[in-house]
CSV table of C-alpha atoms in Angstrom, one decimal:
chain,number,residue,atom,x,y,z
L,1,MET,CA,64.9,37.4,-89.7
L,2,LYS,CA,66.6,39.5,-88.0
L,3,ILE,CA,65.2,43.3,-87.0
L,4,ASP,CA,67.0,46.4,-88.8
L,5,ASP,CA,66.8,48.8,-85.5
L,6,VAL,CA,69.0,47.7,-82.6
L,7,VAL,CA,69.4,48.7,-79.7
L,8,LYS,CA,73.2,50.6,-78.8
L,9,ASP,CA,72.3,51.8,-75.1
L,10,THR,CA,73.5,49.8,-72.3
L,11,LEU,CA,71.8,48.3,-69.6
L,12,GLY,CA,71.3,48.6,-66.3
L,13,ARG,CA,72.5,46.3,-63.3
L,14,TRP,CA,69.9,45.2,-60.3
L,15,ALA,CA,67.4,47.9,-58.5
L,16,GLU,CA,68.1,47.9,-54.5
L,17,GLU,CA,67.3,44.7,-53.0
L,18,ALA,CA,63.5,45.5,-52.0
L,19,THR,CA,60.9,42.8,-49.9
L,20,VAL,CA,57.4,42.1,-51.9
L,21,PRO,CA,54.8,43.5,-50.3
L,22,GLN,CA,52.2,41.3,-48.3
L,23,GLY,CA,50.4,39.0,-50.5
L,24,LEU,CA,51.2,40.7,-53.9
L,25,ALA,CA,52.5,37.0,-54.8
L,26,ASP,CA,49.3,35.7,-54.3
L,27,ARG,CA,47.1,38.5,-56.1
L,28,ALA,CA,49.4,37.8,-59.2
L,29,LEU,CA,48.7,34.0,-58.9
L,30,ARG,CA,44.7,34.6,-58.3
L,31,ARG,CA,44.9,37.1,-61.7
L,32,ARG,CA,46.6,34.5,-63.5
L,33,ARG,CA,44.0,31.9,-63.0
L,34,ARG,CA,41.4,34.0,-63.8
L,35,SER,CA,42.6,35.6,-67.0
L,36,ARG,CA,40.7,32.6,-68.7
L,37,VAL,CA,37.9,34.6,-68.2
L,38,ARG,CA,39.7,37.3,-70.5
L,39,ALA,CA,41.5,34.8,-72.9
L,40,PHE,CA,41.4,31.3,-74.9
L,41,ALA,CA,45.2,31.1,-74.8
L,42,VAL,CA,48.9,31.6,-74.8
L,43,MET,CA,50.8,30.1,-77.2
L,44,ALA,CA,53.8,28.2,-75.2
L,45,GLY,CA,55.9,24.7,-76.6
L,46,ALA,CA,59.1,23.8,-77.6
L,47,THR,CA,60.6,25.0,-81.0
L,48,ALA,CA,59.0,24.3,-84.0
L,49,THR,CA,59.5,22.9,-87.3
L,50,VAL,CA,56.1,23.7,-89.0
L,51,VAL,CA,55.0,21.3,-91.7
L,52,ALA,CA,55.0,22.5,-95.7
L,53,THR,CA,51.3,22.5,-96.0
L,54,ALA,CA,50.3,24.6,-93.0
L,55,LEU,CA,49.8,28.2,-94.4
L,56,THR,CA,51.3,31.2,-92.8
L,57,VAL,CA,51.5,35.2,-92.7
L,58,PRO,CA,53.9,36.9,-94.6
L,59,ALA,CA,57.0,37.3,-92.8
L,60,LEU,CA,57.6,40.2,-90.0
L,61,VAL,CA,59.6,43.0,-90.9
L,62,GLN,CA,60.2,46.5,-89.0
L,63,PRO,CA,58.3,48.9,-89.4
L,64,SER,CA,60.1,52.5,-89.3
L,65,GLY,CA,60.7,54.4,-86.6
L,66,GLY,CA,61.3,54.4,-83.2
L,67,GLU,CA,63.3,52.8,-80.9
L,68,ALA,CA,62.8,50.4,-78.3
L,69,GLY,CA,63.5,52.8,-74.8
L,70,VAL,CA,66.1,51.1,-72.4
L,71,ILE,CA,66.0,51.6,-69.1
L,72,LEU,CA,68.8,51.1,-66.5
L,73,ALA,CA,68.1,49.9,-62.9
L,74,GLU,CA,69.5,52.5,-60.3
L,75,GLY,CA,69.0,55.4,-63.0
L,76,LYS,CA,73.2,55.0,-63.6
L,77,PRO,CA,74.0,57.0,-66.7
L,78,ALA,CA,75.1,55.2,-69.8
L,79,ASP,CA,79.0,56.1,-69.8
L,80,ASP,CA,79.2,54.8,-65.9
L,81,PRO,CA,82.1,51.9,-66.0
L,82,ALA,CA,79.9,49.4,-63.9
L,83,ILE,CA,77.4,49.0,-65.7
L,84,SER,CA,78.2,45.9,-68.3
L,85,LEU,CA,78.2,46.2,-71.5
L,86,THR,CA,76.8,42.9,-72.6
L,87,GLY,CA,73.8,44.0,-75.2
L,88,PRO,CA,70.0,42.6,-75.1
L,89,PRO,CA,69.3,40.9,-78.3
L,90,GLU,CA,67.6,42.9,-81.6
L,91,VAL,CA,64.7,44.5,-80.6
L,92,SER,CA,61.6,46.3,-81.9
L,93,ALA,CA,59.4,48.0,-79.8
L,94,ASP,CA,56.4,50.5,-79.4
L,95,PRO,CA,57.3,51.8,-75.6
L,96,ASP,CA,55.3,54.7,-75.8
L,97,ALA,CA,51.7,53.2,-77.0
L,98,THR,CA,49.2,50.7,-75.5
L,99,PRO,CA,48.2,48.4,-77.4
L,100,PRO,CA,51.1,49.0,-79.8
L,101,THR,CA,51.1,49.5,-83.2
L,102,LYS,CA,54.4,49.0,-84.2
L,103,LEU,CA,55.6,46.0,-84.0
L,104,VAL,CA,57.1,44.4,-81.0
L,105,ALA,CA,59.5,41.6,-81.4
L,106,THR,CA,63.2,40.5,-80.8
L,107,GLU,CA,65.3,38.2,-82.9
L,108,LYS,CA,63.5,34.7,-81.5
L,109,THR,CA,60.2,35.9,-80.6
L,110,ALA,CA,57.3,37.9,-81.7
L,111,MET,CA,53.7,39.5,-80.7
L,112,TYR,CA,52.2,38.7,-84.3
L,113,ALA,CA,48.9,39.7,-82.8
L,114,TYR,CA,46.8,40.8,-79.8
L,115,TYR,CA,43.0,41.2,-78.8
L,116,THR,CA,41.2,44.0,-77.0
L,117,TRP,CA,38.1,43.0,-74.8
L,118,ASP,CA,34.5,44.3,-73.8
L,119,ASN,CA,31.6,43.0,-72.0
L,120,GLU,CA,28.8,43.2,-74.6
L,121,LYS,CA,25.3,43.2,-73.5
L,122,ILE,CA,23.1,40.6,-75.1
L,123,SER,CA,19.6,41.1,-72.7
L,124,ASP,CA,19.3,42.9,-69.5
L,125,THR,CA,20.6,40.2,-67.6
L,126,ARG,CA,23.0,38.8,-69.4
L,127,GLN,CA,26.7,40.0,-71.1
L,128,ILE,CA,29.5,38.2,-73.3
L,129,LEU,CA,33.0,38.7,-73.3
L,130,LYS,CA,33.4,40.0,-76.9
L,131,GLN,CA,37.3,39.8,-78.2
L,132,THR,CA,38.7,41.5,-80.8
L,133,TRP,CA,41.7,40.3,-82.1
L,134,TYR,CA,44.5,42.0,-84.0
L,135,LEU,CA,46.8,40.9,-86.9
L,136,TYR,CA,50.3,42.2,-87.8
L,137,ASN,CA,50.3,43.2,-91.3
L,138,PRO,CA,53.6,44.0,-92.3
L,139,ASP,CA,52.7,45.5,-95.7
L,140,SER,CA,51.3,48.5,-93.6
L,141,ALA,CA,53.7,47.8,-90.3
L,142,THR,CA,51.0,47.7,-87.4
L,143,TYR,CA,48.4,46.0,-85.9
L,144,GLU,CA,45.1,45.4,-87.9
L,145,LYS,CA,41.4,44.7,-86.9
L,146,THR,CA,41.0,41.1,-88.2
L,147,PRO,CA,37.1,40.0,-88.1
L,148,TRP,CA,37.7,36.5,-86.0
L,149,ALA,CA,36.5,35.4,-83.3
L,150,ALA,CA,39.6,33.4,-82.1
L,151,VAL,CA,43.4,33.1,-83.0
L,152,ASP,CA,46.8,31.5,-82.3
L,153,VAL,CA,49.4,31.7,-83.6
L,154,ALA,CA,52.5,28.8,-84.4
L,155,ALA,CA,56.3,29.3,-84.5
L,156,GLY,CA,57.2,31.3,-87.4
L,157,GLY,CA,53.5,32.7,-87.7
L,158,HIS,CA,51.1,30.1,-88.9
L,159,VAL,CA,48.1,32.0,-88.3
L,160,ALA,CA,44.7,29.5,-87.5
L,161,VAL,CA,41.6,31.2,-87.0
L,162,LEU,CA,37.6,30.9,-85.5
L,163,GLU,CA,35.1,32.7,-87.4
L,164,GLU,CA,32.5,32.4,-84.2
L,165,ALA,CA,32.1,31.5,-80.7
L,166,GLN,CA,30.9,27.7,-81.7
L,167,ALA,CA,32.7,27.3,-84.9
L,168,ARG,CA,32.4,24.7,-87.0
L,169,ARG,CA,35.4,25.3,-89.1
L,170,VAL,CA,38.9,26.0,-88.3
L,171,GLY,CA,40.5,28.5,-90.5
L,172,LEU,CA,44.3,28.7,-91.7
L,173,LEU,CA,45.3,31.8,-93.3
L,174,GLY,CA,47.2,32.5,-96.3
L,175,PRO,CA,50.1,35.0,-97.0
L,176,GLU,CA,47.7,37.1,-99.2
L,177,GLY,CA,44.5,36.8,-97.1
L,178,GLN,CA,43.2,33.3,-98.1
L,179,VAL,CA,41.8,31.1,-95.5
L,180,ARG,CA,41.5,27.3,-96.1
L,181,TRP,CA,38.8,25.6,-94.3
L,182,ILE,CA,38.7,22.3,-92.0
L,183,ASP,CA,35.6,21.6,-91.5
L,184,LEU,CA,34.8,19.6,-87.4
L,185,GLU,CA,32.9,16.9,-86.1
L,186,GLN,CA,31.4,19.5,-83.4
L,187,PRO,CA,31.7,23.2,-82.8
L,188,ALA,CA,35.0,24.6,-81.3
L,189,SER,CA,35.5,27.4,-79.3
L,190,GLN,CA,39.0,27.6,-78.0
L,191,LEU,CA,42.2,26.6,-80.7
L,192,LYS,CA,45.9,25.6,-79.9
L,193,TRP,CA,48.6,25.0,-81.7
L,194,SER,CA,50.9,22.1,-81.0
L,195,PRO,CA,54.4,22.6,-80.0
L,196,ASP,CA,55.4,21.2,-83.1
L,197,GLY,CA,52.9,23.1,-85.4
L,198,ARG,CA,51.8,19.7,-87.2
L,199,LYS,CA,48.0,19.8,-85.0
L,200,LEU,CA,45.9,21.6,-83.5
L,201,LEU,CA,43.6,21.4,-80.5
L,202,LEU,CA,40.1,22.5,-80.4
L,203,VAL,CA,37.8,22.5,-78.0
L,204,SER,CA,33.9,22.6,-77.7
L,205,TYR,CA,31.5,23.6,-75.0
L,206,ALA,CA,27.8,23.2,-74.5
L,207,ALA,CA,27.2,26.6,-74.7
L,208,ASN,CA,29.0,29.8,-75.6
L,209,PRO,CA,31.8,29.6,-73.1
L,210,ASN,CA,31.8,33.6,-73.5
L,211,GLU,CA,28.7,34.1,-71.6
L,212,GLN,CA,30.3,35.5,-68.1
L,213,GLY,CA,26.9,36.3,-66.3
L,214,VAL,CA,26.0,39.3,-64.9
L,215,PHE,CA,28.4,42.5,-65.3
L,216,ASP,CA,28.6,45.7,-62.6
L,217,GLU,CA,28.4,48.7,-65.2
L,218,ASP,CA,31.8,48.8,-64.6
L,219,GLY,CA,33.2,45.5,-65.7
L,220,SER,CA,33.3,43.6,-62.7
L,221,SER,CA,31.7,40.5,-62.5
L,222,ARG,CA,28.7,39.7,-59.8
L,223,GLU,CA,27.4,36.4,-61.3
L,224,ILE,CA,29.9,34.0,-63.5
L,225,VAL,CA,28.5,31.3,-65.6
L,226,PRO,CA,29.8,27.7,-65.6
L,227,VAL,CA,30.8,26.4,-68.3
L,228,THR,CA,30.8,22.7,-69.9
L,229,ARG,CA,33.1,21.0,-72.2
L,230,THR,CA,32.1,18.1,-73.6
L,231,GLY,CA,35.2,17.2,-76.0
L,232,PHE,CA,38.0,18.3,-78.0
L,233,SER,CA,39.0,17.9,-81.6
L,234,VAL,CA,42.5,17.3,-82.8
L,235,VAL,CA,43.5,18.5,-86.5
L,236,ASP,CA,45.8,16.8,-88.7
L,237,VAL,CA,46.7,20.1,-90.8
L,238,ALA,CA,49.1,18.4,-93.1
L,239,ALA,CA,46.4,16.1,-94.2
L,240,GLY,CA,43.5,18.3,-93.2
L,241,GLN,CA,41.5,16.1,-91.5
L,242,ALA,CA,39.9,16.7,-87.5
L,243,PHE,CA,38.8,13.9,-85.0
L,244,PHE,CA,36.7,14.8,-82.2
L,245,ARG,CA,36.6,12.9,-79.0
L,246,PRO,CA,34.4,13.2,-76.0
L,247,LEU,CA,35.7,14.8,-72.7
L,248,PRO,CA,33.1,16.1,-70.7
L,249,ALA,CA,34.1,18.5,-67.5
L,250,GLY,CA,32.1,20.8,-65.6
L,251,GLY,CA,33.8,24.3,-64.3
L,252,ASP,CA,34.7,25.9,-61.6
L,253,ALA,CA,33.5,29.7,-60.8
L,254,TRP,CA,36.4,30.8,-63.5
L,255,GLY,CA,36.2,27.8,-66.3
L,256,ARG,CA,39.9,26.9,-64.8
L,257,SER,CA,39.2,22.6,-65.3
L,258,VAL,CA,37.3,23.2,-68.8
L,259,ASP,CA,39.9,24.8,-70.7
L,260,LEU,CA,43.0,22.4,-72.7
L,261,HIS,CA,46.1,22.7,-72.8
L,262,TRP,CA,49.1,20.5,-75.1
L,263,SER,CA,51.7,19.4,-73.3
L,264,ASP,CA,55.1,20.3,-73.7
L,265,ASP,CA,56.2,17.7,-76.4
L,266,GLY,CA,52.7,18.0,-78.2
L,267,THR,CA,51.8,14.3,-77.2
L,268,LEU,CA,49.4,14.8,-74.5
L,269,ILE,CA,47.1,17.0,-73.4
L,270,TRP,CA,46.1,18.4,-69.7
L,271,ASP,CA,43.4,20.5,-67.6
L,272,TRP,CA,43.4,21.4,-63.9
L,273,ASP,CA,42.8,19.1,-61.3
L,274,THR,CA,40.2,22.0,-59.3
L,275,GLY,CA,39.1,19.7,-56.7
L,276,SER,CA,42.5,19.7,-55.4
L,277,GLU,CA,43.5,22.0,-52.7
L,278,SER,CA,46.8,22.6,-53.6
L,279,SER,CA,47.3,26.2,-54.9
L,280,PRO,CA,48.0,26.0,-57.9
L,281,PRO,CA,45.6,22.6,-58.5
L,282,PRO,CA,48.0,19.7,-60.5
L,283,ARG,CA,47.4,18.9,-64.1
L,284,ARG,CA,45.6,16.1,-65.2
L,285,PHE,CA,47.0,14.8,-67.9
L,286,TYR,CA,45.1,12.7,-71.0
L,287,ASP,CA,46.3,11.1,-74.6
L,288,LEU,CA,45.0,12.3,-78.0
L,289,GLU,CA,42.4,9.9,-77.6
L,290,GLY,CA,41.1,11.1,-74.4
L,291,ARG,CA,41.9,8.7,-72.2
L,292,PRO,CA,43.8,9.7,-68.4
L,293,HIS,CA,47.6,8.9,-68.9
L,294,ALA,CA,50.0,9.5,-66.6
L,295,ALA,CA,51.9,12.6,-66.0
L,296,PRO,CA,55.3,13.0,-68.1
L,297,PRO,CA,58.5,13.8,-65.9
L,298,ASP,CA,58.1,17.2,-64.0
L,299,PRO,CA,55.0,18.3,-64.9
L,300,ALA,CA,54.3,20.7,-62.3
L,301,ASP,CA,52.2,23.6,-63.0
L,302,THR,CA,55.7,26.6,-63.0
L,303,GLY,CA,52.7,29.5,-62.2
L,304,GLN,CA,54.0,31.2,-65.3
L,305,GLU,CA,52.8,31.6,-68.7
L,306,ALA,CA,56.3,31.2,-70.3
L,307,GLY,CA,57.3,27.5,-68.9
L,308,LEU,CA,60.4,26.0,-70.7
L,309,SER,CA,62.6,27.7,-72.5
L,310,PRO,CA,63.2,26.8,-75.9
L,311,THR,CA,65.5,24.3,-75.2
L,312,GLY,CA,64.6,23.2,-72.3
L,313,ARG,CA,67.5,24.8,-69.9
L,314,PHE,CA,66.0,27.0,-67.9
L,315,SER,CA,62.1,26.7,-66.6
L,316,ALA,CA,60.4,30.5,-65.6
L,317,ILE,CA,58.6,29.5,-62.5
L,318,HIS,CA,56.6,31.4,-59.8
L,319,SER,CA,59.0,32.7,-56.6
L,320,PRO,CA,59.8,30.4,-53.9
L,321,ASP,CA,61.2,33.0,-51.8
L,322,ARG,CA,59.3,36.7,-51.0
L,323,SER,CA,62.2,38.8,-52.8
L,324,ALA,CA,60.2,38.4,-56.3
L,325,ILE,CA,57.6,36.9,-58.1
L,326,ALA,CA,59.0,35.2,-60.9
L,327,ALA,CA,62.2,33.6,-61.1
L,328,VAL,CA,64.2,31.8,-62.9
L,329,ARG,CA,65.3,27.7,-62.6
L,330,ASP,CA,68.2,25.6,-64.6
L,331,THR,CA,66.8,22.7,-65.2
L,332,SER,CA,70.1,20.7,-64.9
L,333,SER,CA,71.3,22.3,-61.9
L,334,GLY,CA,68.3,23.5,-59.7
L,335,ALA,CA,70.2,26.7,-59.1
L,336,ILE,CA,67.2,29.3,-58.8
L,337,THR,CA,67.4,33.3,-59.8
L,338,PRO,CA,64.4,35.5,-58.7
L,339,LEU,CA,63.7,38.2,-61.1
L,340,LYS,CA,63.9,41.2,-58.5
L,341,PRO,CA,62.7,44.7,-59.2
L,342,VAL,CA,64.7,46.3,-62.1
L,343,ALA,CA,65.0,49.7,-63.3
L,344,GLY,CA,61.6,50.7,-61.2
L,345,HIS,CA,59.6,47.7,-62.1
L,346,TRP,CA,58.0,45.1,-60.7
L,347,ILE,CA,58.3,41.6,-62.7
L,348,GLU,CA,54.6,40.4,-62.2
L,349,GLN,CA,54.6,37.7,-64.8
L,350,ALA,CA,56.6,35.8,-67.2
L,351,ILE,CA,54.7,35.2,-70.3
L,352,ALA,CA,57.2,34.2,-73.1
L,353,TRP,CA,60.8,33.2,-74.3
L,354,SER,CA,63.0,35.1,-76.0
L,355,GLY,CA,65.5,32.2,-77.0
L,356,ASP,CA,67.1,30.9,-73.6
L,357,ASP,CA,68.6,34.1,-72.3
L,358,HIS,CA,65.2,36.8,-71.8
L,359,LEU,CA,61.9,36.5,-71.1
L,360,ILE,CA,59.1,38.6,-72.0
L,361,THR,CA,57.2,40.2,-68.7
L,362,TRP,CA,54.4,41.6,-67.5
L,363,ALA,CA,55.7,44.3,-65.1
L,364,CYS,CA,54.7,47.5,-62.9
L,365,GLU,CA,56.2,50.4,-62.0
L,366,LEU,CA,58.1,50.3,-58.9
L,367,LYS,CA,57.0,52.3,-56.0
L,368,GLY,CA,60.1,52.1,-52.9
L,369,SER,CA,60.0,48.8,-51.8
L,370,ALA,CA,56.1,49.0,-50.9
L,371,GLY,CA,54.6,47.5,-54.2
L,372,CYS,CA,53.5,49.1,-57.4
L,373,GLU,CA,53.3,53.1,-57.6
L,374,VAL,CA,49.4,52.8,-59.0
L,375,SER,CA,48.1,49.0,-59.2
L,376,GLU,CA,49.5,46.1,-60.1
L,377,PHE,CA,46.9,46.2,-62.8
L,378,ARG,CA,48.7,48.7,-64.2
L,379,ASN,CA,51.6,47.0,-66.7
L,380,ARG,CA,53.8,47.4,-69.6
L,381,LEU,CA,55.4,44.2,-71.4
L,382,LEU,CA,59.1,44.1,-70.4
L,383,LEU,CA,62.0,42.0,-71.9
L,384,VAL,CA,64.3,40.9,-69.2
L,385,SER,CA,67.3,38.7,-69.3
L,386,VAL,CA,67.1,35.6,-67.3
L,387,ASP,CA,70.1,36.8,-64.5
L,388,GLY,CA,67.3,39.5,-64.5
L,389,ARG,CA,70.1,42.5,-65.3
L,390,GLN,CA,68.8,43.7,-68.3
L,391,ALA,CA,65.1,45.2,-68.9
L,392,VAL,CA,64.1,46.9,-72.2
L,393,PRO,CA,59.8,48.1,-72.3
L,394,LEU,CA,58.3,46.6,-75.1
L,395,THR,CA,55.2,48.3,-74.9
L,396,GLY,CA,53.2,51.3,-72.8
L,397,PHE,CA,51.5,50.6,-69.7
L,398,ARG,CA,47.7,49.4,-69.8
L,399,GLN,CA,45.9,51.3,-67.5
L,400,ASN,CA,43.5,48.4,-65.9
L,401,SER,CA,44.6,44.9,-67.2
L,402,GLN,CA,41.1,43.9,-65.2
L,403,LYS,CA,38.5,46.4,-66.7
L,404,PRO,CA,36.9,46.4,-70.5
L,405,GLY,CA,39.1,47.7,-73.0
L,406,SER,CA,42.0,46.5,-72.1
L,407,TRP,CA,44.4,44.2,-74.0
L,408,GLU,CA,46.4,40.5,-74.1
L,409,PRO,CA,49.2,40.1,-76.2
L,410,LEU,CA,49.9,36.6,-78.3
L,411,PHE,CA,53.5,35.7,-78.7
L,412,ALA,CA,54.9,33.0,-80.9
L,413,ARG,CA,58.8,31.8,-81.5
L,414,ARG,CA,60.1,33.7,-85.2
C-alpha cells in the first residue's frame, strides 16, 4: 500500500570527499558484533509470499501530519539547477522524534516495531537485559507498548511473539489482537521468520540468554556470562507444528556463536565460527536437521545487516577502502559504490533495503572530515539511495545507542 505523503523537495549531491577517521570502521564492526547483547534479531531475507494461514496485523497506513524532512548535500537550495530532480520513493517519517511515534516506512519497507532496552537488577550481583517491545498500530497511528518478551515480523506484517525469556510456545498475532499459539518441545528465547514467511526458527538456550552479568551503574558491562545454546526448533506455520533438534554451542564473550540465522534462501541456518581469527569470522552452515552443511555460493559476511537487496541485484557490504564504512556492490558486475558522507552525515551501518534502489541506514552527524560531530553512538535512521546522492532523515537522533534506554528498530518488507 502506498503512503499518502510524498516527499516533494529535491535531494542533494555528494558531500565533499572525506576520509574516514582512523579506527571508525573497525569500531562500527565491533559495535555490530556487540549488538547481540541488546538484540535477538534483525529481519533480512528475500521477497516473501506469506502463507495464507499465517496471521497478520492490519495493513499499515500513514499517520497524519509531518513530512519527512529532506536534507540536501552541501547545503544547496532546492532550486539549484545542479541538483538532481529525481525524487525518492514515498516516505513516512518522524525526523524529530527518537524513538519515533509516527510510522517510519517507505513504499517497500516499514518499521513495524522497535524495542527499548534496559538493565534490570535481579540480585546484588546480577542483572538481565530487559527488552520492551512496541508495535505499530494503524488504528491509533502510533507505536504501542506490548507485553511480549520477543517479537519478529515477516514480510507483509505477519507478527510472531514469545511471551517470556524462555517460552514454551510461540504466538502468531491476528488482526484483532488474538493470538494463535503453537507449542514447543523445548523452551525458546530467540525467534526469526524464514525469508519466505512460511517457517519460524526458534533457538533454545541452557539459561536465560538475557542475563549478561555484572554491570556498572551507567550500564556498561564489567562481566559477561557466556550463553550456551542447546538446540533449535523449526515451526511449520501452516501445519502448526514444531520440531526440535539439538545443536549445542558454547558462547564467546558476546554470545556470537550461539545465535542462529536463516540463509538467504531459507534452506539452511548458520552461526559464527568464532574460533576463527578472521574478522568478521566465517559462517558455519547447517541443514534443518542440525547437520553441518557446505556453505552456499558467496556466503561471506558482508559486514552490513541489510545483506542482499530484494532481487539480489545489489549487496550492502563493508566498504573495502577508507573513504566510507558501508558500500553497495553490484552482484553481477562487481562494481562497488562506497556510501560516502552525504548531507552532513556519516553512513555507519546499512540495516535494511527499500526495494533495490534505497537503503535504510544508521548515520551520525558529520564533523568536517574528522568523524562524528558528537559520537558514533549518537545516530539517526537515514534513507539513502544506492548511489549515495539522496538522503532522507527517518527519525531523530538516538543520544547514545550503547546505553540503557536506547532503542532498536525492526524492519520488514511490506
